[in-house]
Coordinates of C-alpha atoms in Angstrom, one line a residue:
M1 CA 47.0 -16.2 45.6
R2 CA 44.4 -13.6 46.6
S3 CA 44.3 -10.8 49.1
L4 CA 41.7 -10.1 51.8
C5 CA 41.0 -6.9 53.6
H6 CA 39.9 -7.0 57.2
P7 CA 37.0 -6.7 57.7
C8 CA 36.1 -6.3 54.0
L9 CA 37.1 -8.6 51.1
W10 CA 39.3 -7.2 48.4
P11 CA 39.0 -10.0 45.8
D12 CA 40.2 -7.8 43.0
R13 CA 43.6 -6.9 44.4
A14 CA 46.4 -8.8 42.7
A15 CA 48.7 -10.8 44.8
G16 CA 51.6 -8.8 46.1
S17 CA 50.2 -5.5 44.9
P18 CA 50.7 -2.6 47.3
P19 CA 47.8 -1.2 49.4
S20 CA 46.1 2.0 48.1
A21 CA 47.6 5.3 48.9
A22 CA 44.8 5.7 51.5
G23 CA 46.3 2.9 53.5
G24 CA 44.7 -0.2 54.8
V25 CA 45.7 -3.7 55.9
C26 CA 46.2 -6.3 53.3
V27 CA 46.2 -10.0 54.0
A28 CA 47.8 -12.1 51.3
V29 CA 46.6 -15.8 51.3
A30 CA 48.5 -18.4 49.4
S31 CA 46.5 -21.4 48.3
P32 CA 48.3 -24.1 46.3
P33 CA 46.1 -26.1 43.9
G34 CA 44.2 -28.9 45.7
R35 CA 45.3 -27.8 49.2
S36 CA 43.8 -25.6 51.9
F37 CA 45.2 -22.1 52.5
A38 CA 48.8 -22.8 53.5
A39 CA 50.2 -19.4 54.2
L40 CA 48.9 -16.2 55.8
K41 CA 50.9 -13.1 55.4
L42 CA 49.9 -9.8 56.9
Q43 CA 51.1 -6.6 55.1
L44 CA 51.0 -3.2 56.7
P45 CA 50.4 -0.1 54.6
L46 CA 53.5 1.1 52.7
S47 CA 52.7 4.7 53.3
A48 CA 54.8 6.0 56.2
P49 CA 52.2 8.3 57.8
A50 CA 49.7 5.4 58.4
K51 CA 49.0 4.7 62.0
P52 CA 48.7 1.2 63.5
V53 CA 45.3 -0.2 62.6
R54 CA 44.4 -0.8 66.3
K55 CA 44.0 2.9 66.7
Q56 CA 41.8 3.4 63.7
H57 CA 38.4 3.4 65.3
S58 CA 36.6 6.2 63.7
V59 CA 34.1 5.6 60.9
R60 CA 35.6 8.3 58.8
L61 CA 39.0 6.6 58.8
H62 CA 37.5 3.3 57.8
Q63 CA 35.6 4.8 55.0
Q64 CA 38.7 6.5 53.6
R65 CA 40.7 3.3 53.8
C66 CA 38.3 0.9 52.2
P67 CA 38.8 1.2 48.4
R68 CA 35.5 -0.5 47.7
R69 CA 33.5 1.3 50.3
S70 CA 30.5 2.0 48.0
E71 CA 30.2 -1.8 47.2
L72 CA 31.3 -3.6 50.3
C73 CA 30.7 -1.3 53.2
S74 CA 26.9 -1.2 52.8
S75 CA 24.2 -3.0 54.7
T76 CA 23.3 -4.9 51.5
S77 CA 26.7 -6.3 50.9
P78 CA 27.2 -10.0 51.6
H79 CA 30.8 -9.3 52.8
C80 CA 30.1 -6.8 55.6
A81 CA 27.8 -6.2 58.5
K82 CA 26.0 -2.9 58.9
P83 CA 28.5 -0.1 57.9
H84 CA 28.5 1.4 61.4
I85 CA 29.4 -2.0 62.8
S86 CA 31.8 -3.3 60.1
S87 CA 34.0 -0.2 60.5
F88 CA 35.0 -1.4 64.0
L89 CA 36.0 -4.9 63.0
C90 CA 39.6 -3.9 62.5
L91 CA 42.7 -6.0 62.6
P92 CA 43.0 -7.6 66.1
V93 CA 45.1 -5.5 68.4
V94 CA 47.2 -8.6 69.4
A95 CA 48.1 -9.3 65.8
A96 CA 48.9 -5.6 65.2
A97 CA 51.2 -5.5 68.2
E98 CA 53.0 -8.7 67.0
M99 CA 53.5 -7.1 63.6
D100 CA 54.9 -3.9 65.3
T101 CA 57.3 -6.1 67.3
A102 CA 58.4 -7.9 64.1
K103 CA 59.1 -4.5 62.5
G104 CA 61.2 -3.4 65.4
K105 CA 58.6 -1.0 66.8
S106 CA 57.7 -0.8 70.5
P107 CA 54.2 -2.4 71.1
D108 CA 51.9 -0.3 73.2
F109 CA 51.8 -2.8 76.1
L110 CA 54.5 -4.9 77.8
P111 CA 55.6 -7.9 75.7
P112 CA 53.9 -11.2 76.5
F113 CA 55.5 -13.2 79.4
R114 CA 57.9 -15.6 77.9
H115 CA 57.1 -19.3 77.8
F116 CA 53.6 -18.6 79.3
A117 CA 51.7 -21.0 77.1
T118 CA 54.3 -23.8 77.6
Q119 CA 54.2 -23.4 81.3
A120 CA 50.4 -23.4 81.4
I121 CA 50.4 -26.7 79.6
H122 CA 53.4 -28.5 81.1
V123 CA 54.3 -27.3 84.6
G124 CA 53.0 -29.7 87.3
Q125 CA 51.7 -32.1 84.6
D126 CA 54.6 -34.5 84.2
P127 CA 53.2 -38.0 83.4
E128 CA 56.1 -39.6 85.3
Q129 CA 54.5 -38.6 88.6
W130 CA 51.7 -41.2 88.0
S131 CA 52.3 -45.0 87.9
S132 CA 49.9 -45.0 84.9
L133 CA 52.0 -42.4 83.1
A134 CA 48.7 -40.5 82.4
V135 CA 49.3 -37.5 80.1
V136 CA 46.3 -35.7 81.6
P137 CA 46.5 -35.5 85.4
P138 CA 43.8 -37.8 86.9
I139 CA 41.2 -36.7 89.3
S140 CA 42.2 -38.0 92.7
L141 CA 38.9 -38.3 94.6
S142 CA 40.3 -40.3 97.6
T143 CA 39.9 -38.4 100.9
T144 CA 42.7 -40.4 102.5
F145 CA 46.0 -42.0 101.5
K146 CA 47.8 -45.2 102.7
Q147 CA 50.9 -44.6 104.8
H148 CA 54.1 -46.8 104.7
A149 CA 54.3 -46.6 108.5
P150 CA 52.8 -44.4 111.2
G151 CA 53.5 -40.8 110.2
K152 CA 55.4 -41.9 107.0
H153 CA 53.5 -41.1 103.9
S154 CA 54.2 -40.3 100.2
G155 CA 53.3 -36.6 100.4
F156 CA 49.6 -37.0 101.0
E157 CA 47.7 -38.1 104.0
Y158 CA 44.3 -36.4 104.1
S159 CA 42.7 -34.6 101.1
R160 CA 42.0 -31.4 103.0
S161 CA 45.7 -31.1 103.8
G162 CA 46.8 -31.9 100.3
N163 CA 45.6 -33.6 97.2
P164 CA 47.4 -34.8 94.0
T165 CA 45.0 -33.1 91.6
R166 CA 45.1 -29.8 93.6
D167 CA 48.9 -30.1 93.7
C168 CA 49.1 -30.1 89.9
L169 CA 47.0 -27.0 89.7
E170 CA 48.9 -25.1 92.4
K171 CA 52.2 -25.8 90.7
A172 CA 50.9 -24.6 87.3
V173 CA 49.5 -21.4 88.7
A174 CA 52.7 -20.7 90.7
A175 CA 54.6 -20.9 87.4
L176 CA 52.2 -18.6 85.6
D177 CA 52.5 -16.0 88.4
D178 CA 56.3 -16.3 88.4
A179 CA 55.9 -17.3 92.0
K180 CA 57.4 -20.0 94.3
Y181 CA 54.1 -21.1 95.8
C182 CA 50.4 -21.1 95.0
L183 CA 47.5 -22.2 97.2
A184 CA 44.0 -23.1 96.0
Y185 CA 40.8 -22.3 97.9
A186 CA 37.1 -23.1 97.7
S187 CA 36.3 -19.6 96.4
G188 CA 37.8 -16.2 95.9
L189 CA 36.2 -15.0 99.1
A190 CA 37.7 -18.1 100.9
A191 CA 41.1 -16.9 99.7
T192 CA 40.3 -13.4 101.0
V193 CA 39.3 -14.8 104.4
N194 CA 42.5 -16.8 104.7
I195 CA 44.6 -13.8 103.9
A196 CA 42.7 -11.7 106.5
H197 CA 43.5 -14.4 109.1
L198 CA 47.1 -13.4 108.8
L199 CA 46.0 -10.4 110.9
K200 CA 44.8 -10.1 114.5
A201 CA 42.2 -8.0 116.3
G202 CA 43.2 -4.4 116.4
D203 CA 45.0 -4.4 113.1
T204 CA 44.0 -2.1 110.2
V205 CA 43.4 -2.9 106.5
V206 CA 43.8 -0.2 103.9
C207 CA 41.6 -1.3 101.0
S208 CA 41.1 0.4 97.6
D209 CA 37.7 2.1 97.6
D210 CA 36.3 0.5 94.4
V211 CA 36.4 -3.3 94.9
Y212 CA 34.3 -6.4 94.3
G213 CA 31.1 -6.1 96.3
G214 CA 31.9 -9.3 98.2
T215 CA 35.2 -8.0 99.3
N216 CA 33.7 -4.7 100.4
R217 CA 31.0 -6.6 102.3
Y218 CA 33.5 -8.9 104.0
F219 CA 35.7 -6.1 105.3
R220 CA 32.8 -3.9 106.3
R221 CA 30.5 -6.4 108.0
I222 CA 32.5 -9.5 108.8
A223 CA 36.1 -8.6 109.4
S224 CA 35.0 -5.6 111.5
E225 CA 33.2 -7.9 113.9
M226 CA 36.5 -9.8 114.3
G227 CA 38.2 -6.6 115.5
L228 CA 39.8 -5.6 112.2
K229 CA 39.4 -2.0 111.1
T230 CA 39.2 -1.2 107.3
V231 CA 39.8 2.1 105.7
F232 CA 38.7 2.5 102.1
V233 CA 40.8 4.9 100.0
D234 CA 41.3 5.8 96.3
C235 CA 44.7 4.1 95.7
T236 CA 45.0 5.5 92.2
K237 CA 46.5 8.5 94.0
L238 CA 49.5 7.2 96.0
E239 CA 49.4 10.2 98.3
N240 CA 46.0 8.9 99.6
L241 CA 47.7 5.6 100.4
K242 CA 50.6 7.3 102.2
V243 CA 48.2 9.2 104.4
A244 CA 46.1 6.2 105.2
I245 CA 48.9 4.0 106.5
T246 CA 49.3 4.0 110.3
P247 CA 51.3 2.0 112.8
E248 CA 48.2 -0.3 113.1
T249 CA 48.1 -1.0 109.3
K250 CA 49.1 -4.6 108.5
L251 CA 47.5 -5.2 105.1
V252 CA 47.0 -3.1 102.0
W253 CA 44.5 -4.6 99.6
I254 CA 44.2 -3.3 96.1
E255 CA 42.2 -4.4 93.1
T256 CA 43.4 -3.4 89.6
P257 CA 41.5 -2.8 87.5
T258 CA 38.9 -2.1 90.0
N259 CA 35.4 -3.5 90.0
P260 CA 33.3 -2.2 88.4
T261 CA 34.7 1.3 87.4
L262 CA 37.9 -0.2 86.0
K263 CA 40.3 2.2 87.7
V264 CA 43.9 1.1 87.4
I265 CA 46.3 1.3 90.3
D266 CA 50.1 1.6 90.2
I267 CA 51.2 -1.7 91.8
Q268 CA 54.8 -0.9 91.9
G269 CA 54.1 2.6 93.2
C270 CA 51.9 1.1 96.0
A271 CA 54.7 -1.5 96.8
N272 CA 57.2 1.3 97.2
V273 CA 54.9 3.1 99.6
V274 CA 54.0 0.0 101.6
H275 CA 57.4 -1.5 101.9
K276 CA 58.7 1.6 103.6
H277 CA 56.9 0.3 106.6
K278 CA 57.7 -3.0 108.3
G279 CA 55.2 -5.7 108.8
I280 CA 52.7 -4.7 106.1
F281 CA 51.6 -7.0 103.3
L282 CA 50.5 -5.7 99.9
A283 CA 47.9 -8.0 98.4
V284 CA 46.6 -7.5 94.9
D285 CA 43.4 -9.0 93.6
N286 CA 44.4 -9.9 90.0
T287 CA 41.1 -11.5 89.1
F288 CA 40.3 -9.1 86.2
M289 CA 43.7 -9.2 84.5
S290 CA 44.6 -12.9 85.1
A291 CA 48.1 -14.1 85.1
Y292 CA 48.4 -13.7 81.4
F293 CA 48.1 -9.9 81.4
Q294 CA 49.6 -8.9 84.8
R295 CA 52.1 -10.3 87.3
P296 CA 51.6 -8.4 90.6
L297 CA 54.4 -10.2 92.4
S298 CA 56.9 -9.1 89.8
L299 CA 55.8 -5.5 90.5
G300 CA 56.5 -5.8 94.2
A301 CA 53.3 -7.2 95.7
D302 CA 53.6 -9.8 98.5
I303 CA 50.3 -11.6 97.7
C304 CA 48.6 -12.2 94.4
M305 CA 45.1 -13.5 94.6
Y306 CA 42.3 -14.5 92.2
S307 CA 38.8 -15.5 92.1
A308 CA 39.7 -18.4 89.7
T309 CA 36.0 -18.7 89.0
K310 CA 36.6 -16.0 86.4
Y311 CA 39.4 -15.8 83.7
M312 CA 41.8 -18.4 85.2
N313 CA 39.2 -21.1 84.8
G314 CA 37.4 -19.3 82.1
H315 CA 34.4 -21.6 81.6
S316 CA 31.8 -20.5 84.2
D317 CA 31.7 -23.9 85.8
V318 CA 34.0 -23.7 88.8
V319 CA 34.0 -21.6 92.0
M320 CA 37.5 -21.3 93.3
G321 CA 40.2 -19.0 94.7
L322 CA 44.0 -18.9 94.2
V323 CA 46.8 -17.2 96.1
S324 CA 50.4 -16.9 95.0
V325 CA 53.4 -15.8 97.1
N326 CA 57.2 -15.9 97.0
D327 CA 58.0 -15.5 100.7
D328 CA 58.7 -18.8 102.5
S329 CA 57.4 -17.7 105.9
L330 CA 54.3 -16.2 104.4
H331 CA 53.7 -19.4 102.5
E332 CA 54.0 -21.5 105.6
R333 CA 51.5 -19.4 107.4
L334 CA 49.0 -19.5 104.6
R335 CA 49.5 -23.2 104.1
F336 CA 48.7 -23.7 107.8
L337 CA 45.6 -21.6 107.5
Q338 CA 44.5 -23.4 104.3
N339 CA 44.5 -26.7 106.2
S340 CA 43.2 -25.4 109.5
L341 CA 40.3 -23.4 108.1
G342 CA 39.5 -26.1 105.5
A343 CA 38.1 -23.9 102.7
V344 CA 39.7 -26.0 100.0
P345 CA 38.4 -26.8 96.5
S346 CA 37.3 -30.3 95.4
P347 CA 39.6 -32.4 93.2
F348 CA 37.1 -32.2 90.4
D349 CA 37.1 -28.4 90.5
C350 CA 40.9 -28.4 90.5
Y351 CA 40.9 -30.7 87.5
L352 CA 38.6 -28.3 85.6
C353 CA 40.6 -25.2 86.5
N354 CA 43.8 -26.9 85.6
R355 CA 42.3 -27.7 82.2
G356 CA 41.1 -24.1 81.8
L357 CA 44.7 -22.9 82.2
K358 CA 45.8 -24.7 79.1
T359 CA 43.8 -22.3 76.9
L360 CA 44.3 -19.1 79.0
P361 CA 46.7 -17.4 76.6
I362 CA 44.4 -18.0 73.6
R363 CA 41.3 -17.0 75.5
M364 CA 42.8 -13.8 76.9
K365 CA 43.9 -12.6 73.5
Q366 CA 40.4 -13.0 72.1
H367 CA 38.8 -11.4 75.1
F368 CA 41.2 -8.4 74.5
N369 CA 40.4 -8.2 70.8
N370 CA 36.6 -8.4 71.3
A371 CA 36.5 -6.0 74.3
L372 CA 38.6 -3.4 72.4
T373 CA 36.3 -3.7 69.4
V374 CA 33.2 -3.3 71.6
A375 CA 34.7 -0.4 73.6
R376 CA 35.6 1.5 70.4
Y377 CA 32.1 1.0 69.1
L378 CA 30.4 2.2 72.2
E379 CA 32.7 5.2 72.6
S380 CA 31.5 6.5 69.2
D381 CA 27.8 5.8 69.9
P382 CA 25.6 8.9 70.8
R383 CA 23.4 6.7 73.0
V384 CA 26.4 6.1 75.4
E385 CA 27.5 8.7 77.8
K386 CA 30.9 7.4 78.7
V387 CA 32.9 4.2 78.1
I388 CA 35.5 2.8 80.6
F389 CA 38.0 0.4 79.2
P390 CA 41.7 0.4 80.2
G391 CA 42.8 -0.4 76.6
L392 CA 41.3 2.9 75.3
P393 CA 43.5 6.0 75.1
S394 CA 40.6 7.9 76.8
H395 CA 41.1 5.9 80.0
P396 CA 42.7 8.1 82.6
Q397 CA 45.4 5.5 83.5
Y398 CA 46.0 4.3 79.9
E399 CA 49.7 5.1 80.1
L400 CA 50.0 3.2 83.4
V401 CA 48.2 0.2 81.9
K402 CA 50.8 0.0 79.1
R403 CA 53.7 0.1 81.5
Q404 CA 52.2 -2.4 83.9
C405 CA 50.3 -5.0 81.7
T406 CA 50.7 -7.0 78.6
G407 CA 47.1 -6.3 77.5
C408 CA 43.6 -5.9 78.8
P409 CA 40.8 -8.4 79.7
G410 CA 37.3 -8.4 78.4
M411 CA 35.8 -6.1 81.0
V412 CA 34.0 -3.0 79.6
S413 CA 31.9 -0.7 81.7
F414 CA 29.8 2.2 80.3
Y415 CA 27.2 4.7 81.2
I416 CA 24.1 4.6 79.1
K417 CA 22.3 7.9 78.4
G418 CA 19.1 8.3 80.4
N419 CA 18.2 6.8 83.8
L420 CA 17.6 3.5 85.5
E421 CA 14.7 2.8 83.1
H422 CA 17.0 3.1 80.1
A423 CA 19.7 0.9 81.7
T424 CA 17.1 -1.8 82.6
K425 CA 15.5 -1.7 79.1
F426 CA 19.0 -2.1 77.5
L427 CA 19.8 -5.1 79.7
R428 CA 16.4 -6.8 79.1
S429 CA 16.8 -6.2 75.3
L430 CA 20.0 -8.1 75.0
K431 CA 19.7 -11.3 73.0
L432 CA 23.3 -12.6 72.7
L433 CA 24.8 -11.2 75.9
T434 CA 23.3 -12.8 79.0
L435 CA 22.1 -10.7 81.9
A436 CA 24.0 -12.4 84.7
E437 CA 26.5 -11.8 87.4
S438 CA 30.1 -13.0 87.3
L439 CA 32.6 -12.6 84.5
G440 CA 35.6 -14.1 82.7
G441 CA 33.9 -17.0 80.9
Y442 CA 33.8 -17.7 77.2
E443 CA 30.3 -16.3 77.0
S444 CA 29.5 -12.6 77.1
L445 CA 27.6 -11.3 80.2
A446 CA 26.1 -7.9 81.2
E447 CA 25.0 -6.7 84.5
H448 CA 23.8 -3.7 86.6
P449 CA 26.3 -3.2 89.4
A450 CA 24.2 -1.0 91.6
I451 CA 21.4 -3.5 91.7
M452 CA 23.4 -6.8 91.3
T453 CA 27.0 -7.3 92.2
H454 CA 27.5 -4.1 94.3
A455 CA 24.0 -3.9 95.9
S456 CA 25.7 -4.7 99.3
V457 CA 27.8 -1.5 99.0
P458 CA 26.2 1.4 100.9
K459 CA 24.3 3.7 98.6
E460 CA 26.3 6.7 99.5
A461 CA 29.5 4.8 98.8
R462 CA 28.2 3.6 95.5
E463 CA 27.3 7.1 94.4
A464 CA 30.7 8.5 95.4
L465 CA 32.4 5.8 93.3
G466 CA 30.3 6.4 90.3
I467 CA 28.3 3.2 90.5
S468 CA 25.1 5.0 89.4
D469 CA 21.8 3.7 88.0
T470 CA 23.1 4.1 84.4
L471 CA 26.4 2.2 84.9
I472 CA 26.5 -1.2 83.0
R473 CA 29.3 -3.7 83.4
M474 CA 30.0 -6.2 80.6
S475 CA 32.3 -9.2 80.5
I476 CA 33.0 -9.6 76.8
G477 CA 33.4 -13.2 75.7
L478 CA 34.8 -15.1 72.8
E479 CA 31.9 -14.7 70.3
D480 CA 32.3 -13.3 66.8
P481 CA 32.7 -9.5 67.3
E482 CA 30.2 -8.5 64.6
D483 CA 27.5 -10.5 66.4
L484 CA 28.3 -8.7 69.7
L485 CA 28.1 -5.3 68.1
E486 CA 24.8 -6.1 66.4
D487 CA 23.3 -7.2 69.7
L488 CA 24.6 -4.1 71.5
D489 CA 23.2 -1.9 68.6
Q490 CA 19.7 -3.4 68.7
A491 CA 19.6 -3.2 72.5
L492 CA 20.7 0.4 72.5
K493 CA 18.0 1.1 69.9
E494 CA 15.4 -0.4 72.1
A495 CA 16.6 1.4 75.2
V496 CA 17.4 4.8 73.9
P497 CA 15.2 5.3 70.7
E498 CA 15.3 9.1 71.0
H499 CA 19.0 9.1 70.0
T500 CA 19.8 8.2 66.5
N501 CA 22.7 5.8 65.8
R502 CA 25.8 6.7 63.8
N503 CA 23.9 6.2 60.5

């Protein structure tokens, strides 16, 4: 048996020997002769004062804790990346939280939702529903279905009204949202439009001020022409929401975390405010968090919606929207609108999204781990003005995040030092991360909100929200974290050469 240190190797540590007095995380690996590694045991430092590894993000702490710093934590060592990069490749936060739970400590975030992975794999997927007993739900491309007699069918009559492949997806997502019903749409905006059709001319929408650019554009330029009035407010302050609600208000729309400045809104607090008034729906855009990290309906929301294009599908190959609800009457109205407006996804897209759900728990854990590593790295870099990541203690709503969520997604925003030229140079210098819109796929993306995703937001509104020329939004994917850090480091070096890095 030998022991490994993460991220550095400790080949000289005897099996079972305690960590050094300085602390550290030891991984004991048992390898029987002639067999692959069969056991992996994580051992926390024995010294009582040691803090959880997930909070050790300073270079100084890492250097104190690595007993072979002079040999292994150098750019010439085969075991580590550059020292200012390797120090941030700490024990994954998910693993650390699981160890805390096993030791009877309270993890920072809510515990994972029970049976989530099992539900993602099995709900709505019963082979018995198919005459072929197919284990993987088939793609039903037929647009129409035979009826036993006029008006007597087996649950499906026309594919816009209902489709077997879509039905499998909707049942699975409903389970993951802890909801009674789910409806799938052709895109996230199609889902938004269907929800807006619950209202009538003269009604008012109270919308959080920092939202996806397409949502902002729809409410400002499309819904307004249909007679809907939209008021944009900062819903991180519940008092603003209380003041904004009027007798004409019929829908409160919040996005949390917000896009792109990642503000976090108290869903339960908003629900308490909204439900003091009759006839108002609270809708939560849960796109960034996904069902794995946040369940808005359980916190009091009436509607949970997604652009499933992002994390729920997770492979950047589907455009789709999802809406989950619990209320029977609300479901009936939305189901009628889904069929009547006709913005439904194709069976093939439903198949792909359904498949993506099967790996959602695994993907989200890695997104969280990688994003936290990137955020900690950037936060210590002198070339970066400010980092915004809900999983950092520096985030203004960090305590709320821990009360409301089981973790954080891969979204990291930051302000680079300098001006638009520096931000542009950084984005053009990236080699591993791709300069592109969208988010939530397995690949890492970076974009410039003011020019790209939020260009349709009026300039004065962008400036008020902090969507400046130096704001960069990243969707951190599933790559090896050291490769992500090295790419960010070289791009920052190209963009802001006047600032030295942490070496």
